[in-house]
mmCIF file of C-alpha atoms in Angstrom:
data_model
loop_
_atom_site.group_PDB
_atom_site.id
_atom_site.type_symbol
_atom_site.label_atom_id
_atom_site.label_comp_id
_atom_site.label_asym_id
_atom_site.label_seq_id
_atom_site.Cartn_x
_atom_site.Cartn_y
_atom_site.Cartn_z
ATOM 1 C CA MET A 1 200.812 -39.689 83.184
ATOM 2 C CA ALA A 2 198.784 -37.531 85.537
ATOM 3 C CA ARG A 3 200.415 -38.831 88.716
ATOM 4 C CA PRO A 4 204.035 -37.732 87.916
ATOM 5 C CA THR A 5 202.693 -34.306 86.986
ATOM 6 C CA VAL A 6 200.936 -34.030 90.362
ATOM 7 C CA ARG A 7 204.090 -35.146 92.148
ATOM 8 C CA ARG A 8 206.167 -32.597 90.244
ATOM 9 C CA ARG A 9 203.663 -29.876 91.157
ATOM 10 C CA ARG A 10 203.773 -30.902 94.815
ATOM 11 C CA ARG A 11 207.588 -30.875 94.818
ATOM 12 C CA ALA A 12 207.587 -27.447 93.158
ATOM 13 C CA ALA A 13 205.100 -26.113 95.701
ATOM 14 C CA LEU A 14 207.199 -27.510 98.548
ATOM 15 C CA ALA A 15 210.315 -25.897 97.111
ATOM 16 C CA VAL A 16 208.539 -22.545 96.833
ATOM 17 C CA ALA A 17 207.290 -22.815 100.418
ATOM 18 C CA THR A 18 210.765 -23.736 101.661
ATOM 19 C CA ALA A 19 212.318 -20.838 99.807
ATOM 20 C CA ALA A 20 209.704 -18.495 101.213
ATOM 21 C CA SER A 21 210.449 -19.719 104.741
ATOM 22 C CA LEU A 22 214.148 -19.184 104.242
ATOM 23 C CA LEU A 23 213.557 -15.706 102.873
ATOM 24 C CA LEU A 24 211.310 -14.898 105.842
ATOM 25 C CA ALA A 25 213.912 -16.168 108.294
ATOM 26 C CA ALA A 26 216.594 -14.156 106.539
ATOM 27 C CA ALA A 27 214.389 -11.092 106.671
ATOM 28 C CA CYS A 28 213.868 -11.584 110.394
ATOM 29 C CA ASP A 29 217.595 -12.006 110.932
ATOM 30 C CA SER A 30 218.452 -8.955 108.871
ATOM 31 C CA GLY A 31 215.838 -6.979 110.762
ATOM 32 C CA ALA A 32 217.631 -7.755 114.002
ATOM 33 C CA GLN A 33 221.031 -7.067 112.476
ATOM 34 C CA SER A 34 220.393 -3.863 110.558
ATOM 35 C CA GLY A 35 216.810 -2.786 111.084
ATOM 36 C CA GLU A 36 214.495 -2.670 114.060
ATOM 37 C CA ILE A 37 215.162 -3.990 117.567
ATOM 38 C CA LYS A 38 211.934 -4.466 119.499
ATOM 39 C CA ILE A 39 211.824 -3.830 123.252
ATOM 40 C CA GLY A 40 208.581 -4.486 125.119
ATOM 41 C CA PHE A 41 207.344 -1.795 127.474
ATOM 42 C CA ILE A 42 204.478 -2.481 129.894
ATOM 43 C CA THR A 43 203.207 1.000 130.673
ATOM 44 C CA ALA A 44 200.877 2.445 133.315
ATOM 45 C CA THR A 45 199.278 5.559 131.881
ATOM 46 C CA THR A 46 195.991 4.517 133.462
ATOM 47 C CA GLY A 47 195.214 2.987 136.844
ATOM 48 C CA PRO A 48 196.124 3.879 140.429
ATOM 49 C CA VAL A 49 199.668 5.102 139.751
ATOM 50 C CA ALA A 50 199.166 6.805 136.391
ATOM 51 C CA PHE A 51 200.712 9.954 137.897
ATOM 52 C CA ALA A 52 204.021 8.090 138.094
ATOM 53 C CA GLY A 53 203.463 5.942 135.025
ATOM 54 C CA GLN A 54 203.289 9.002 132.824
ATOM 55 C CA THR A 55 206.694 10.315 133.876
ATOM 56 C CA PHE A 56 208.237 6.827 133.788
ATOM 57 C CA GLY A 57 206.920 6.581 130.229
ATOM 58 C CA ASN A 58 208.164 10.029 129.294
ATOM 59 C CA GLY A 59 211.676 9.224 130.445
ATOM 60 C CA THR A 60 211.688 5.869 128.679
ATOM 61 C CA GLN A 61 210.474 7.296 125.378
ATOM 62 C CA LEU A 62 212.910 10.212 125.552
ATOM 63 C CA ALA A 63 215.828 7.811 125.981
ATOM 64 C CA ILE A 64 214.758 5.740 122.980
ATOM 65 C CA ASP A 65 214.272 8.838 120.828
ATOM 66 C CA GLN A 66 217.699 10.214 121.744
ATOM 67 C CA LEU A 67 219.518 6.911 121.318
ATOM 68 C CA ASN A 68 217.923 6.298 117.926
ATOM 69 C CA GLN A 69 218.817 9.801 116.823
ATOM 70 C CA GLU A 70 222.423 9.233 117.889
ATOM 71 C CA ASP A 71 222.556 5.859 116.076
ATOM 72 C CA TYR A 72 223.501 4.320 119.417
ATOM 73 C CA LEU A 73 223.162 0.745 118.168
ATOM 74 C CA GLY A 74 225.157 1.486 115.038
ATOM 75 C CA GLY A 75 224.535 0.544 111.436
ATOM 76 C CA GLY A 76 221.311 2.519 111.280
ATOM 77 C CA ARG A 77 219.515 0.089 113.578
ATOM 78 C CA LYS A 78 216.649 1.540 115.588
ATOM 79 C CA ILE A 79 214.939 0.527 118.825
ATOM 80 C CA LYS A 80 211.174 0.244 118.723
ATOM 81 C CA LEU A 81 209.179 0.276 121.958
ATOM 82 C CA VAL A 82 206.327 -2.212 121.832
ATOM 83 C CA LYS A 83 203.972 -0.581 124.316
ATOM 84 C CA LYS A 84 201.403 -2.519 126.317
ATOM 85 C CA GLU A 85 199.092 -0.854 128.831
ATOM 86 C CA GLY A 86 199.232 -2.766 132.095
ATOM 87 C CA ALA A 87 197.694 -0.116 134.395
ATOM 88 C CA GLU A 88 199.786 -1.589 137.242
ATOM 89 C CA ASN A 89 197.134 -4.260 137.661
ATOM 90 C CA PRO A 90 198.814 -7.645 138.228
ATOM 91 C CA ALA A 91 196.356 -9.681 136.157
ATOM 92 C CA ARG A 92 196.372 -7.229 133.269
ATOM 93 C CA ALA A 93 200.144 -6.824 133.352
ATOM 94 C CA VAL A 94 200.543 -10.615 133.244
ATOM 95 C CA GLU A 95 198.407 -10.788 130.098
ATOM 96 C CA GLN A 96 200.522 -8.094 128.480
ATOM 97 C CA ALA A 97 203.695 -9.925 129.488
ATOM 98 C CA LYS A 98 202.348 -13.097 127.859
ATOM 99 C CA GLN A 99 201.772 -11.186 124.628
ATOM 100 C CA LEU A 100 205.320 -9.850 124.664
ATOM 101 C CA ALA A 101 206.701 -13.287 125.512
ATOM 102 C CA GLY A 102 204.822 -14.768 122.557
ATOM 103 C CA ASP A 103 206.361 -12.310 120.106
ATOM 104 C CA GLN A 104 209.777 -13.743 119.355
ATOM 105 C CA GLY A 105 210.806 -10.475 117.743
ATOM 106 C CA VAL A 106 210.765 -8.823 121.177
ATOM 107 C CA VAL A 107 214.255 -9.308 122.637
ATOM 108 C CA GLY A 108 213.798 -7.540 125.989
ATOM 109 C CA ALA A 109 211.153 -5.987 128.203
ATOM 110 C CA ILE A 110 210.808 -3.069 130.629
ATOM 111 C CA CYS A 111 208.134 -3.084 133.302
ATOM 112 C CA CYS A 112 206.674 -2.479 136.654
ATOM 113 C CA ILE A 113 206.186 0.329 139.154
ATOM 114 C CA LEU A 114 204.556 -1.701 141.915
ATOM 115 C CA SER A 115 206.239 -4.668 143.572
ATOM 116 C CA PRO A 116 203.202 -7.015 143.365
ATOM 117 C CA VAL A 117 203.055 -6.367 139.611
ATOM 118 C CA ALA A 118 206.759 -7.086 139.174
ATOM 119 C CA GLY A 119 206.370 -10.247 141.225
ATOM 120 C CA ALA A 120 203.558 -11.416 138.943
ATOM 121 C CA VAL A 121 205.245 -10.517 135.652
ATOM 122 C CA LYS A 122 208.745 -11.872 136.148
ATOM 123 C CA PRO A 123 207.814 -15.617 136.157
ATOM 124 C CA ILE A 124 206.153 -15.101 132.757
ATOM 125 C CA THR A 125 209.127 -13.389 131.149
ATOM 126 C CA SER A 126 211.662 -15.693 132.795
ATOM 127 C CA ALA A 127 209.852 -18.800 131.546
ATOM 128 C CA ALA A 128 210.019 -17.342 128.034
ATOM 129 C CA LYS A 129 213.714 -16.453 128.538
ATOM 130 C CA LEU A 130 212.787 -12.847 127.800
ATOM 131 C CA PRO A 131 215.147 -10.539 129.713
ATOM 132 C CA LEU A 132 213.251 -8.095 131.935
ATOM 133 C CA ASP A 133 214.409 -4.776 133.366
ATOM 134 C CA ILE A 134 212.312 -3.640 136.344
ATOM 135 C CA TYR A 135 212.334 0.148 136.450
ATOM 136 C CA GLY A 136 210.210 1.076 139.452
ATOM 137 C CA ALA A 137 209.270 -1.682 141.913
ATOM 138 C CA THR A 138 211.138 -1.322 145.202
ATOM 139 C CA ASP A 139 210.625 -4.555 147.152
ATOM 140 C CA LEU A 140 213.938 -6.231 147.939
ATOM 141 C CA GLY A 141 214.928 -9.341 146.017
ATOM 142 C CA LEU A 142 212.958 -8.755 142.814
ATOM 143 C CA GLU A 143 216.107 -8.895 140.682
ATOM 144 C CA ASP A 144 216.878 -12.451 139.555
ATOM 145 C CA PRO A 145 219.705 -12.762 137.011
ATOM 146 C CA PRO A 146 220.159 -13.650 134.262
ATOM 147 C CA TYR A 147 216.591 -12.949 133.145
ATOM 148 C CA VAL A 148 215.546 -10.238 135.617
ATOM 149 C CA VAL A 149 217.637 -7.144 136.314
ATOM 150 C CA ARG A 150 216.593 -3.936 138.026
ATOM 151 C CA THR A 151 217.626 -0.367 137.306
ATOM 152 C CA THR A 152 215.350 0.965 140.030
ATOM 153 C CA THR A 153 217.509 3.161 142.247
ATOM 154 C CA LEU A 154 216.851 1.521 145.589
ATOM 155 C CA PRO A 155 214.911 3.897 147.843
ATOM 156 C CA GLN A 156 215.940 1.831 150.858
ATOM 157 C CA ASP A 157 219.522 3.098 150.588
ATOM 158 C CA ALA A 158 218.333 6.673 150.095
ATOM 159 C CA ASN A 159 215.856 6.447 152.985
ATOM 160 C CA ARG A 160 218.554 5.295 155.386
ATOM 161 C CA SER A 161 220.748 8.155 154.224
ATOM 162 C CA LEU A 162 217.989 10.721 154.816
ATOM 163 C CA ALA A 163 217.182 9.325 158.256
ATOM 164 C CA ARG A 164 220.813 9.708 159.303
ATOM 165 C CA LYS A 165 220.845 13.298 158.033
ATOM 166 C CA VAL A 166 217.657 14.095 159.957
ATOM 167 C CA VAL A 167 219.254 12.742 163.137
ATOM 168 C CA ALA A 168 222.480 14.654 162.614
ATOM 169 C CA GLN A 169 220.992 17.993 161.643
ATOM 170 C CA ALA A 170 217.387 18.232 162.898
ATOM 171 C CA LYS A 171 218.107 16.225 166.080
ATOM 172 C CA PRO A 172 214.559 15.038 166.866
ATOM 173 C CA ALA A 173 214.150 13.346 170.252
ATOM 174 C CA SER A 174 211.401 11.013 169.001
ATOM 175 C CA VAL A 175 209.907 9.651 165.802
ATOM 176 C CA ALA A 176 206.657 7.912 164.798
ATOM 177 C CA TYR A 177 205.966 6.140 161.526
ATOM 178 C CA ALA A 178 203.083 5.622 159.097
ATOM 179 C CA VAL A 179 203.134 2.901 156.444
ATOM 180 C CA THR A 180 200.945 1.330 153.774
ATOM 181 C CA GLN A 181 200.877 -2.059 155.445
ATOM 182 C CA ASP A 182 199.312 -4.038 152.570
ATOM 183 C CA ASN A 183 202.115 -3.200 150.117
ATOM 184 C CA SER A 184 205.358 -5.127 150.629
ATOM 185 C CA GLY A 185 207.439 -2.458 148.877
ATOM 186 C CA TRP A 186 206.318 0.204 151.349
ATOM 187 C CA VAL A 187 206.855 -2.094 154.311
ATOM 188 C CA SER A 188 210.411 -2.557 153.029
ATOM 189 C CA GLN A 189 210.858 1.202 152.752
ATOM 190 C CA LEU A 190 209.538 1.683 156.301
ATOM 191 C CA LYS A 191 212.155 -0.741 157.597
ATOM 192 C CA SER A 192 214.909 1.186 155.825
ATOM 193 C CA PHE A 193 213.853 4.441 157.522
ATOM 194 C CA GLN A 194 213.775 2.620 160.867
ATOM 195 C CA GLU A 195 217.255 1.225 160.220
ATOM 196 C CA GLY A 196 218.520 4.746 159.599
ATOM 197 C CA PHE A 197 217.179 5.932 162.967
ATOM 198 C CA ALA A 198 218.189 2.790 164.866
ATOM 199 C CA GLY A 199 220.932 3.165 167.465
ATOM 200 C CA THR A 200 220.928 6.966 167.304
ATOM 201 C CA GLY A 201 219.087 7.599 170.567
ATOM 202 C CA VAL A 202 215.930 8.848 168.819
ATOM 203 C CA ARG A 203 212.954 7.198 170.591
ATOM 204 C CA ASP A 204 210.722 5.063 168.344
ATOM 205 C CA LEU A 205 207.117 5.806 169.351
ATOM 206 C CA GLY A 206 205.605 3.156 167.103
ATOM 207 C CA THR A 207 203.888 2.790 163.739
ATOM 208 C CA VAL A 208 200.410 3.645 162.429
ATOM 209 C CA ASN A 209 199.239 1.332 159.645
ATOM 210 C CA THR A 210 197.243 2.503 156.631
ATOM 211 C CA LEU A 211 195.871 0.707 153.556
ATOM 212 C CA ALA A 212 196.555 1.225 149.855
ATOM 213 C CA ALA A 213 192.884 1.891 149.096
ATOM 214 C CA GLN A 214 192.444 4.261 152.026
ATOM 215 C CA THR A 215 191.250 7.805 151.265
ATOM 216 C CA ASP A 216 190.493 9.291 154.701
ATOM 217 C CA PHE A 217 193.640 9.859 156.770
ATOM 218 C CA SER A 218 192.191 11.963 159.574
ATOM 219 C CA GLY A 219 192.168 8.961 161.904
ATOM 220 C CA ALA A 220 195.768 8.053 161.070
ATOM 221 C CA ALA A 221 196.814 11.674 161.628
ATOM 222 C CA GLY A 222 195.093 11.660 165.016
ATOM 223 C CA GLN A 223 196.857 8.446 166.044
ATOM 224 C CA LEU A 224 200.236 9.877 165.057
ATOM 225 C CA MET A 225 199.696 13.135 166.904
ATOM 226 C CA ALA A 226 198.571 11.266 170.015
ATOM 227 C CA LYS A 227 202.077 9.809 170.169
ATOM 228 C CA ASN A 228 203.446 13.396 170.353
ATOM 229 C CA PRO A 229 206.493 12.753 168.120
ATOM 230 C CA GLU A 230 209.007 15.426 167.151
ATOM 231 C CA ALA A 231 209.266 13.807 163.707
ATOM 232 C CA VAL A 232 206.852 11.742 161.603
ATOM 233 C CA VAL A 233 208.065 9.451 158.803
ATOM 234 C CA ILE A 234 205.591 8.453 156.079
ATOM 235 C CA ALA A 235 206.213 5.452 153.803
ATOM 236 C CA ALA A 236 203.317 5.410 151.345
ATOM 237 C CA LEU A 237 202.208 6.057 147.783
ATOM 238 C CA GLN A 238 202.076 9.627 146.561
ATOM 239 C CA GLN A 239 198.382 10.359 147.152
ATOM 240 C CA SER A 240 198.402 8.642 150.530
ATOM 241 C CA SER A 241 201.475 10.622 151.587
ATOM 242 C CA ILE A 242 199.931 13.904 150.430
ATOM 243 C CA SER A 243 196.633 13.180 152.173
ATOM 244 C CA LEU A 244 198.344 12.266 155.429
ATOM 245 C CA ILE A 245 200.619 15.321 155.334
ATOM 246 C CA LYS A 246 197.573 17.533 154.758
ATOM 247 C CA ALA A 247 195.718 15.836 157.612
ATOM 248 C CA LEU A 248 198.628 16.342 160.000
ATOM 249 C CA ARG A 249 199.054 20.003 159.116
ATOM 250 C CA SER A 250 195.333 20.716 159.294
ATOM 251 C CA ARG A 251 195.339 19.298 162.825
ATOM 252 C CA GLY A 252 198.139 21.662 163.753
ATOM 253 C CA TYR A 253 201.131 19.342 163.735
ATOM 254 C CA LYS A 254 204.257 21.552 163.803
ATOM 255 C CA GLY A 255 206.959 18.887 163.880
ATOM 256 C CA LEU A 256 209.169 17.597 161.082
ATOM 257 C CA ILE A 257 207.532 15.373 158.472
ATOM 258 C CA VAL A 258 209.817 13.098 156.442
ATOM 259 C CA THR A 259 208.745 11.001 153.483
ATOM 260 C CA ALA A 260 209.940 9.145 150.388
ATOM 261 C CA GLU A 261 210.523 10.049 146.746
ATOM 262 C CA THR A 262 206.837 9.752 145.852
ATOM 263 C CA ILE A 263 206.131 13.431 146.503
ATOM 264 C CA GLY A 264 208.866 14.526 144.126
ATOM 265 C CA SER A 265 206.833 14.756 140.907
ATOM 266 C CA PRO A 266 205.459 18.091 139.664
ATOM 267 C CA GLY A 267 201.979 16.608 139.970
ATOM 268 C CA ALA A 268 202.491 16.166 143.705
ATOM 269 C CA PHE A 269 203.100 19.863 144.284
ATOM 270 C CA LYS A 270 200.224 20.744 141.982
ATOM 271 C CA ALA A 271 197.950 18.592 144.155
ATOM 272 C CA ALA A 272 199.282 19.666 147.559
ATOM 273 C CA GLY A 273 200.961 23.039 147.131
ATOM 274 C CA GLN A 274 202.665 24.665 150.098
ATOM 275 C CA THR A 275 201.704 21.752 152.351
ATOM 276 C CA LEU A 276 204.779 19.962 150.985
ATOM 277 C CA ALA A 277 207.167 22.823 151.750
ATOM 278 C CA ASP A 278 210.080 21.803 153.994
ATOM 279 C CA VAL A 279 209.108 18.095 153.919
ATOM 280 C CA PRO A 280 212.395 16.335 153.056
ATOM 281 C CA PHE A 281 212.603 13.350 150.741
ATOM 282 C CA PRO A 282 215.537 11.595 149.053
ATOM 283 C CA VAL A 283 216.126 11.298 145.304
ATOM 284 C CA TYR A 284 218.815 9.881 143.068
ATOM 285 C CA PHE A 285 218.287 12.431 140.341
ATOM 286 C CA PHE A 286 218.268 16.176 141.006
ATOM 287 C CA ALA A 287 219.013 18.411 138.030
ATOM 288 C CA GLY A 288 220.766 20.935 140.254
ATOM 289 C CA LYS A 289 223.499 18.414 141.093
ATOM 290 C CA ALA A 290 223.334 16.077 138.103
ATOM 291 C CA SER A 291 226.232 14.799 136.007
ATOM 292 C CA ALA A 292 226.905 16.237 132.562
ATOM 293 C CA GLN A 293 224.768 13.521 130.993
ATOM 294 C CA GLY A 294 222.114 14.143 133.633
ATOM 295 C CA GLN A 295 222.071 17.856 132.791
ATOM 296 C CA LYS A 296 221.620 17.021 129.133
ATOM 297 C CA PHE A 297 218.741 14.701 130.007
ATOM 298 C CA ALA A 298 217.075 17.353 132.185
ATOM 299 C CA GLN A 299 217.304 19.990 129.465
ATOM 300 C CA SER A 300 215.941 17.630 126.799
ATOM 301 C CA TYR A 301 213.127 16.481 129.071
ATOM 302 C CA LYS A 302 212.010 20.017 129.883
ATOM 303 C CA ALA A 303 212.167 21.028 126.234
ATOM 304 C CA LYS A 304 209.942 18.095 125.252
ATOM 305 C CA TYR A 305 207.509 17.883 128.175
ATOM 306 C CA GLY A 306 207.577 21.368 129.694
ATOM 307 C CA THR A 307 208.568 20.330 133.225
ATOM 308 C CA ASP A 308 211.719 19.293 135.028
ATOM 309 C CA PRO A 309 212.237 15.524 135.196
ATOM 310 C CA ASP A 310 211.575 13.819 138.514
ATOM 311 C CA ASP A 311 213.098 10.644 139.916
ATOM 312 C CA TYR A 312 210.560 8.500 138.050
ATOM 313 C CA ALA A 313 211.413 10.046 134.688
ATOM 314 C CA ALA A 314 215.089 9.393 135.423
ATOM 315 C CA GLN A 315 214.373 5.752 136.282
ATOM 316 C CA GLY A 316 212.453 5.282 133.024
ATOM 317 C CA TYR A 317 215.314 6.851 131.079
ATOM 318 C CA MET A 318 217.879 4.648 132.804
ATOM 319 C CA ALA A 319 215.897 1.469 132.166
ATOM 320 C CA ALA A 320 215.713 2.198 128.439
ATOM 321 C CA TYR A 321 219.403 3.121 128.356
ATOM 322 C CA MET A 322 220.333 -0.131 130.095
ATOM 323 C CA MET A 323 218.308 -2.295 127.712
ATOM 324 C CA ALA A 324 219.656 -0.387 124.704
ATOM 325 C CA THR A 325 223.208 -0.898 125.963
ATOM 326 C CA ALA A 326 222.570 -4.629 126.239
ATOM 327 C CA ALA A 327 221.192 -4.686 122.688
ATOM 328 C CA LYS A 328 224.265 -2.786 121.475
ATOM 329 C CA ASN A 329 226.632 -5.144 123.303
ATOM 330 C CA ALA A 330 224.761 -8.187 121.968
ATOM 331 C CA GLY A 331 226.486 -7.730 118.617
ATOM 332 C CA LYS A 332 225.036 -8.240 115.156
ATOM 333 C CA ASP A 333 222.720 -11.099 116.109
ATOM 334 C CA VAL A 334 220.398 -9.443 118.623
ATOM 335 C CA THR A 335 218.279 -12.170 120.210
ATOM 336 C CA ARG A 336 216.808 -12.809 123.628
ATOM 337 C CA GLU A 337 219.762 -15.048 124.399
ATOM 338 C CA SER A 338 222.403 -12.527 123.328
ATOM 339 C CA VAL A 339 220.670 -9.638 125.125
ATOM 340 C CA THR A 340 220.376 -11.731 128.309
ATOM 341 C CA LYS A 341 224.094 -12.524 128.166
ATOM 342 C CA ALA A 342 224.947 -8.863 127.528
ATOM 343 C CA LEU A 343 222.860 -7.743 130.492
ATOM 344 C CA SER A 344 224.644 -10.187 132.773
ATOM 345 C CA ASN A 345 228.014 -8.916 131.605
ATOM 346 C CA ILE A 346 227.293 -5.290 132.565
ATOM 347 C CA LYS A 347 228.998 -4.759 135.920
ATOM 348 C CA SER A 348 229.319 -0.980 135.789
ATOM 349 C CA LEU A 349 228.459 1.962 133.566
ATOM 350 C CA ASP A 350 230.092 5.379 133.374
ATOM 351 C CA GLY A 351 228.603 8.558 131.988
ATOM 352 C CA THR A 352 224.992 7.775 132.861
ATOM 353 C CA ILE A 353 222.464 10.332 134.087
ATOM 354 C CA TYR A 354 223.429 9.178 137.613
ATOM 355 C CA GLY A 355 227.133 9.393 136.895
ATOM 356 C CA SER A 356 229.013 6.132 137.480
ATOM 357 C CA VAL A 357 226.886 3.193 138.592
ATOM 358 C CA ARG A 358 227.606 -0.420 139.446
ATOM 359 C CA PHE A 359 225.560 -3.614 139.346
ATOM 360 C CA GLU A 360 225.536 -6.314 141.995
ATOM 361 C CA ASN A 361 223.559 -9.482 141.318
ATOM 362 C CA GLY A 362 221.501 -7.648 138.704
ATOM 363 C CA GLN A 363 220.732 -4.613 140.887
ATOM 364 C CA LEU A 364 221.858 -1.064 140.051
ATOM 365 C CA HIS A 365 223.566 0.939 142.799
ATOM 366 C CA ALA A 366 224.240 4.680 142.598
ATOM 367 C CA PRO A 367 224.901 5.819 146.184
ATOM 368 C CA ASP A 368 226.946 8.847 145.175
ATOM 369 C CA SER A 369 223.964 10.441 143.419
ATOM 370 C CA ILE A 370 221.636 10.555 146.469
ATOM 371 C CA VAL A 371 220.377 14.069 147.259
ATOM 372 C CA HIS A 372 218.020 15.122 150.086
ATOM 373 C CA ILE A 373 215.613 17.708 148.755
ATOM 374 C CA THR A 374 212.323 19.447 149.495
ATOM 375 C CA TRP A 375 209.739 21.686 147.884
ATOM 376 C CA THR A 376 209.800 25.413 148.511
ATOM 377 C CA LYS A 377 206.597 27.381 149.019
ATOM 378 C CA ASP A 378 206.748 28.673 145.463
ATOM 379 C CA GLY A 379 207.014 25.195 143.929
ATOM 380 C CA ARG A 380 210.742 24.819 143.366
ATOM 381 C CA GLN A 381 212.848 21.884 144.488
ATOM 382 C CA THR A 382 215.956 22.593 146.519
ATOM 383 C CA GLU A 383 218.361 20.780 148.815
ATOM 384 C CA TRP A 384 216.920 20.349 152.298
ATOM 385 C CA THR A 385 218.309 21.707 155.540
ATOM 386 C CA PRO A 386 216.424 21.683 158.874
ATOM 387 C CA SER A 387 214.031 24.347 160.162
ATOM 388 C CA GLY A 388 213.006 25.531 156.723
ATOM 389 C CA ARG A 389 216.458 26.912 155.907
ATOM 390 C CA SER A 390 216.654 25.019 152.632
ATOM 391 C CA ALA A 391 219.447 25.905 150.267
ATOM 392 C CA SER A 392 218.480 28.107 147.364
#
């Protein structure tokens, strides 16, 4: 008599366990349909590019806060950022990506300022079929649909545009370059500046190579000045660019210095001050010429963080907006598969902080939003014109 009782108890226990599993699955499904949508976010508030990581993070969080407040997904559903500190260290970022990939509740991920980090992370997320939006890395070819898209506004396009403006308006007879040679993203940006100057009659006096870990730029400044160029173009990280600009000016270089978006953050001017005045750089987001949505973003950002948003904050905002749009378009059943499909189906977006943008092979393009700006001596940003006659 004991054996049937045991069997009945086992069957009852199995039925309870099965019911519990079904309830758990239903809870997970309902969470995706009407509750919380989890987006992974590999941050960089520590490490070598924390200065940029902070503003990337600010922009990303602001977008999520605003979209949740507006009920952007509908039905009361909210986006939750699952933050992981990657410090822009490839090995650490990979470990964080593995954690996100292992959490099946995470339906998308946002990551990466540096190209080597993006290159290390994307095989992990792609293998897990976790859609990834790269928001900062600039090396060409990092986008890889359907699982890897990039809302980074390509600096290569903006650099070429600035080089052509320098030729047309400043009319330098010669140019020399400096580049962080051990970073593929900066080598790519150097080439884009060179392409902008190519065929214009401006003599190329050669390139001085620097290293990512370099801190003393007096030698590099001396090599550049020995070439006697009328313009110097710097393709390097923020601190390297600042240090080299300071070294050139302290040695008495009076020519035009041109650089990339890295010096555009408020922290850059705080670190370098008037040294950055009249040094042109290109951006895709400038509050003074932003779209209506861009103006709203700039006002909200300043109200929350106390400073104007820079290009990095805009890129973080756009990445979050893109992933949220994919989650919205994924319908009621928001999964990695449905978000991946929704991302692939986005060919253009109107009314963004950049205005109208388009996507080609998973890469965002916003050429109409490019602005060439500079710092003034009193720490404002303004459109650049040659010989220090920047527009007010």
